[in-house]
PDB file of C-alpha atoms in Angstrom:
ATOM      1  CA  MET A1058       0.000   0.000   0.000  1.00 50.00           C
ATOM      2  CA  SER A1059       1.445   3.402  -1.009  1.00 52.00           C
ATOM      3  CA  SER A1060       1.250   6.473   1.219  1.00 61.00           C
ATOM      4  CA  ALA A1061       2.067   8.880  -1.636  1.00 68.00           C
ATOM      5  CA  LYS A1062      -0.387  11.727  -1.994  1.00 71.00           C
ATOM      6  CA  PRO A1063      -2.129  12.250  -5.343  1.00 75.00           C
ATOM      7  CA  PHE A1064      -0.455  14.548  -7.836  1.00 75.00           C
ATOM      8  CA  THR A1065      -1.951  17.942  -8.645  1.00 77.00           C
ATOM      9  CA  ARG A1066      -1.852  17.558 -12.435  1.00 85.00           C
ATOM     10  CA  SER A1067      -0.150  14.289 -13.298  1.00 89.00           C
ATOM     11  CA  ALA A1068       2.680  12.005 -12.239  1.00 90.00           C
ATOM     12  CA  CYS A1069       5.025  13.815 -14.674  1.00 93.00           C
ATOM     13  CA  ALA A1070       8.292  14.764 -12.933  1.00 93.00           C
ATOM     14  CA  VAL A1071       8.551  18.033 -14.903  1.00 94.00           C
ATOM     15  CA  ALA A1072       4.985  19.093 -14.031  1.00 93.00           C
ATOM     16  CA  ASN A1073       5.458  18.283 -10.349  1.00 92.00           C
ATOM     17  CA  SER A1074       8.816  20.070 -10.162  1.00 94.00           C
ATOM     18  CA  LEU A1075       7.274  23.143 -11.791  1.00 94.00           C
ATOM     19  CA  ASP A1076       4.449  23.079  -9.243  1.00 93.00           C
ATOM     20  CA  ILE A1077       7.107  23.634  -6.547  1.00 94.00           C
ATOM     21  CA  VAL A1078       9.726  25.903  -8.168  1.00 96.00           C
ATOM     22  CA  GLY A1079       8.269  26.873 -11.536  1.00 95.00           C
ATOM     23  CA  ASP A1080       7.359  30.480 -10.780  1.00 96.00           C
ATOM     24  CA  LYS A1081       9.636  33.370 -11.731  1.00 95.00           C
ATOM     25  CA  TRP A1082      11.027  33.892  -8.215  1.00 97.00           C
ATOM     26  CA  SER A1083      11.675  30.591  -6.414  1.00 98.00           C
ATOM     27  CA  LEU A1084      14.813  29.574  -8.279  1.00 97.00           C
ATOM     28  CA  LEU A1085      16.229  33.078  -7.829  1.00 97.00           C
ATOM     29  CA  VAL A1086      15.789  32.678  -4.062  1.00 98.00           C
ATOM     30  CA  VAL A1087      17.597  29.320  -4.295  1.00 98.00           C
ATOM     31  CA  ARG A1088      20.335  30.971  -6.401  1.00 97.00           C
ATOM     32  CA  ASP A1089      20.858  33.652  -3.765  1.00 97.00           C
ATOM     33  CA  LEU A1090      20.970  31.110  -0.939  1.00 98.00           C
ATOM     34  CA  LEU A1091      23.562  29.109  -2.902  1.00 97.00           C
ATOM     35  CA  HIS A1092      25.612  32.312  -3.120  1.00 95.00           C
ATOM     36  CA  GLY A1093      25.557  32.860   0.640  1.00 96.00           C
ATOM     37  CA  LYS A1094      22.607  35.162   1.272  1.00 97.00           C
ATOM     38  CA  ARG A1095      20.761  34.139   4.428  1.00 98.00           C
ATOM     39  CA  THR A1096      18.385  36.800   5.726  1.00 97.00           C
ATOM     40  CA  TYR A1097      15.114  38.208   4.459  1.00 97.00           C
ATOM     41  CA  GLY A1098      16.774  41.588   3.939  1.00 96.00           C
ATOM     42  CA  GLU A1099      19.635  40.100   1.919  1.00 97.00           C
ATOM     43  CA  LEU A1100      17.182  38.184  -0.260  1.00 97.00           C
ATOM     44  CA  ALA A1101      14.976  41.257  -0.732  1.00 97.00           C
ATOM     45  CA  ASN A1102      18.002  43.267  -1.892  1.00 96.00           C
ATOM     46  CA  SER A1103      18.744  41.011  -4.846  1.00 94.00           C
ATOM     47  CA  PRO A1104      19.103  42.819  -8.184  1.00 93.00           C
ATOM     48  CA  GLU A1105      15.746  41.481  -9.401  1.00 94.00           C
ATOM     49  CA  ARG A1106      13.977  43.232  -6.484  1.00 93.00           C
ATOM     50  CA  ILE A1107      11.404  40.599  -5.565  1.00 95.00           C
ATOM     51  CA  PRO A1108       8.370  42.287  -3.972  1.00 97.00           C
ATOM     52  CA  THR A1109       8.422  41.665  -0.219  1.00 96.00           C
ATOM     53  CA  ASN A1110       4.983  40.061  -0.082  1.00 97.00           C
ATOM     54  CA  ILE A1111       6.008  37.593  -2.795  1.00 97.00           C
ATOM     55  CA  LEU A1112       9.335  36.891  -1.085  1.00 98.00           C
ATOM     56  CA  ALA A1113       7.541  36.045   2.157  1.00 97.00           C
ATOM     57  CA  GLU A1114       5.170  33.696   0.321  1.00 97.00           C
ATOM     58  CA  ARG A1115       8.001  31.996  -1.609  1.00 98.00           C
ATOM     59  CA  LEU A1116      10.014  31.443   1.561  1.00 98.00           C
ATOM     60  CA  LYS A1117       6.986  29.760   3.172  1.00 97.00           C
ATOM     61  CA  ARG A1118       6.403  27.641   0.056  1.00 97.00           C
ATOM     62  CA  LEU A1119      10.055  26.584  -0.218  1.00 98.00           C
ATOM     63  CA  GLU A1120      10.149  25.731   3.480  1.00 98.00           C
ATOM     64  CA  GLY A1121       6.932  23.728   3.175  1.00 97.00           C
ATOM     65  CA  ALA A1122       8.454  21.791   0.270  1.00 97.00           C
ATOM     66  CA  GLY A1123      11.559  20.961   2.316  1.00 97.00           C
ATOM     67  CA  ILE A1124      13.877  23.036   0.111  1.00 98.00           C
ATOM     68  CA  ILE A1125      14.883  25.567   2.781  1.00 98.00           C
ATOM     69  CA  VAL A1126      14.889  25.807   6.566  1.00 98.00           C
ATOM     70  CA  GLY A1127      14.305  29.020   8.485  1.00 97.00           C
ATOM     71  CA  THR A1128      16.057  29.304  11.841  1.00 96.00           C
ATOM     72  CA  PRO A1129      15.317  32.187  14.235  1.00 96.00           C
ATOM     73  CA  TYR A1130      18.368  34.353  14.915  1.00 93.00           C
ATOM     74  CA  HIS A1131      16.627  37.311  16.609  1.00 91.00           C
ATOM     75  CA  GLU A1132      13.821  37.144  19.176  1.00 89.00           C
ATOM     76  CA  ARG A1133      12.054  40.529  19.131  1.00 91.00           C
ATOM     77  CA  PRO A1134      10.960  40.832  16.458  1.00 92.00           C
ATOM     78  CA  VAL A1135      11.512  37.255  15.345  1.00 92.00           C
ATOM     79  CA  ARG A1136      13.850  37.161  12.362  1.00 94.00           C
ATOM     80  CA  TYR A1137      15.007  34.107  10.481  1.00 96.00           C
ATOM     81  CA  ALA A1138      18.149  32.996   8.716  1.00 97.00           C
ATOM     82  CA  TYR A1139      17.421  30.714   5.761  1.00 98.00           C
ATOM     83  CA  THR A1140      19.533  27.811   4.588  1.00 98.00           C
ATOM     84  CA  LEU A1141      19.102  25.227   1.879  1.00 98.00           C
ATOM     85  CA  THR A1142      18.435  21.637   2.811  1.00 98.00           C
ATOM     86  CA  PRO A1143      20.249  18.899   0.867  1.00 98.00           C
ATOM     87  CA  LYS A1144      17.121  18.745  -1.309  1.00 98.00           C
ATOM     88  CA  GLY A1145      17.433  22.483  -1.954  1.00 98.00           C
ATOM     89  CA  ARG A1146      21.177  22.345  -2.638  1.00 98.00           C
ATOM     90  CA  SER A1147      20.558  19.705  -5.279  1.00 97.00           C
ATOM     91  CA  LEU A1148      18.686  22.376  -7.275  1.00 98.00           C
ATOM     92  CA  GLY A1149      22.116  23.858  -7.961  1.00 96.00           C
ATOM     93  CA  ASP A1150      22.470  21.411 -10.852  1.00 96.00           C
ATOM     94  CA  VAL A1151      19.201  22.707 -12.312  1.00 96.00           C
ATOM     95  CA  LEU A1152      20.396  26.296 -11.997  1.00 96.00           C
ATOM     96  CA  LEU A1153      23.724  25.471 -13.652  1.00 95.00           C
ATOM     97  CA  ALA A1154      21.809  23.993 -16.580  1.00 95.00           C
ATOM     98  CA  PHE A1155      19.870  27.275 -16.852  1.00 94.00           C
ATOM     99  CA  VAL A1156      23.148  29.223 -16.816  1.00 93.00           C
ATOM    100  CA  ARG A1157      24.621  27.096 -19.591  1.00 94.00           C
ATOM    101  CA  TRP A1158      21.445  27.347 -21.681  1.00 94.00           C
ATOM    102  CA  GLY A1159      21.104  31.094 -21.133  1.00 93.00           C
ATOM    103  CA  LYS A1160      24.717  31.826 -22.002  1.00 92.00           C
ATOM    104  CA  GLN A1161      24.368  29.776 -25.178  1.00 94.00           C
ATOM    105  CA  HIS A1162      20.966  31.019 -26.361  1.00 95.00           C
ATOM    106  CA  ILE A1163      20.248  34.463 -24.853  1.00 94.00           C
ATOM    107  CA  PRO A1164      22.489  37.292 -26.066  1.00 93.00           C
ATOM    108  CA  GLY A1165      23.811  39.460 -23.239  1.00 90.00           C
ATOM    109  CA  THR A1166      23.397  36.816 -20.547  1.00 88.00           C
ATOM    110  CA  VAL A1167      26.217  36.804 -18.020  1.00 86.00           C
ATOM    111  CA  ALA A1168      27.140  34.555 -15.111  1.00 81.00           C
ATOM    112  CA  MET A1169      27.592  35.961 -11.640  1.00 71.00           C
ATOM    113  CA  ASN A1170      31.266  36.309 -10.727  1.00 55.00           C
ATOM    114  CA  GLN A1171      30.930  34.689  -7.334  1.00 36.00           C
ATOM    115  CA  SER A1172      30.868  30.930  -6.989  1.00 43.00           C
ATOM    116  CA  PRO A1173      28.153  29.038  -5.124  1.00 42.00           C
ATOM    117  CA  ALA A1174      28.601  28.545  -1.380  1.00 45.00           C
ATOM    118  CA  SER A1175      30.155  25.271  -0.295  1.00 37.00           C
ATOM    119  CA  GLY A1176      27.909  22.350  -0.984  1.00 39.00           C
ATOM    120  CA  GLY A1177      26.888  23.902  -4.281  1.00 40.00           C
ATOM    121  CA  ALA A1178      26.128  22.102  -7.451  1.00 41.00           C
ATOM    122  CA  SER A1179      28.407  19.207  -8.290  1.00 41.00           C
ATOM    123  CA  GLY A1180      31.632  21.169  -8.096  1.00 40.00           C
ATOM    124  CA  SER A1181      31.101  22.624 -11.549  1.00 40.00           C
ATOM    125  CA  SER A1182      33.211  25.621 -12.550  1.00 41.00           C
ATOM    126  CA  VAL A1183      30.222  27.412 -14.076  1.00 46.00           C
ATOM    127  CA  SER A1184      28.821  29.994 -11.683  1.00 58.00           C
ATOM    128  CA  LEU A1185      25.140  30.715 -11.336  1.00 64.00           C
ATOM    129  CA  GLY A1186      24.083  33.649 -13.454  1.00 52.00           C
ATOM    130  CA  ARG A1187      21.601  36.355 -14.204  1.00 45.00           C
ATOM    131  CA  THR A1188      20.818  38.246 -17.355  1.00 40.00           C
ATOM    132  CA  ARG A1189      22.089  41.735 -17.954  1.00 39.00           C
ATOM    133  CA  THR A1190      19.465  44.343 -18.700  1.00 37.00           C
ATOM    134  CA  LYS A1191      19.971  47.340 -20.958  1.00 35.00           C
ATOM    135  CA  ARG A1192      19.715  50.738 -19.311  1.00 32.00           C
ATOM    136  CA  ALA A1193      17.954  53.604 -20.963  1.00 36.00           C
ATOM    137  CA  GLY A1194      20.060  56.647 -21.748  1.00 37.00           C
TER     138      GLY A1194
END
């Protein structure tokens, strides 16, 4: 007898992975945690400027999915430091694939200069990246 819960859409691994991290913000949060950011403020100050209400929701979702863990580091008000679980760190390989694809197929895409924090994706020499945006003027 299986204790697995029913799938939202199908048993497809791609569909189920997208249900967890397929929005436009979740993998950027994982990227930042791989690069050593830990606090809500550090995550909110990423170049993409995730809206704070969305960041709070994504952190709850990622924690509920077992991808991150929030640990209180300040009591009043309660503030949390976030770290990736082994399950979350394994998303580093997914992010590296995005970097490789983006650099190959999207003109102007660059990789971040810093390397992932220890325990990052498979020891690859490719760093996690972001796309460069053109500035007006």
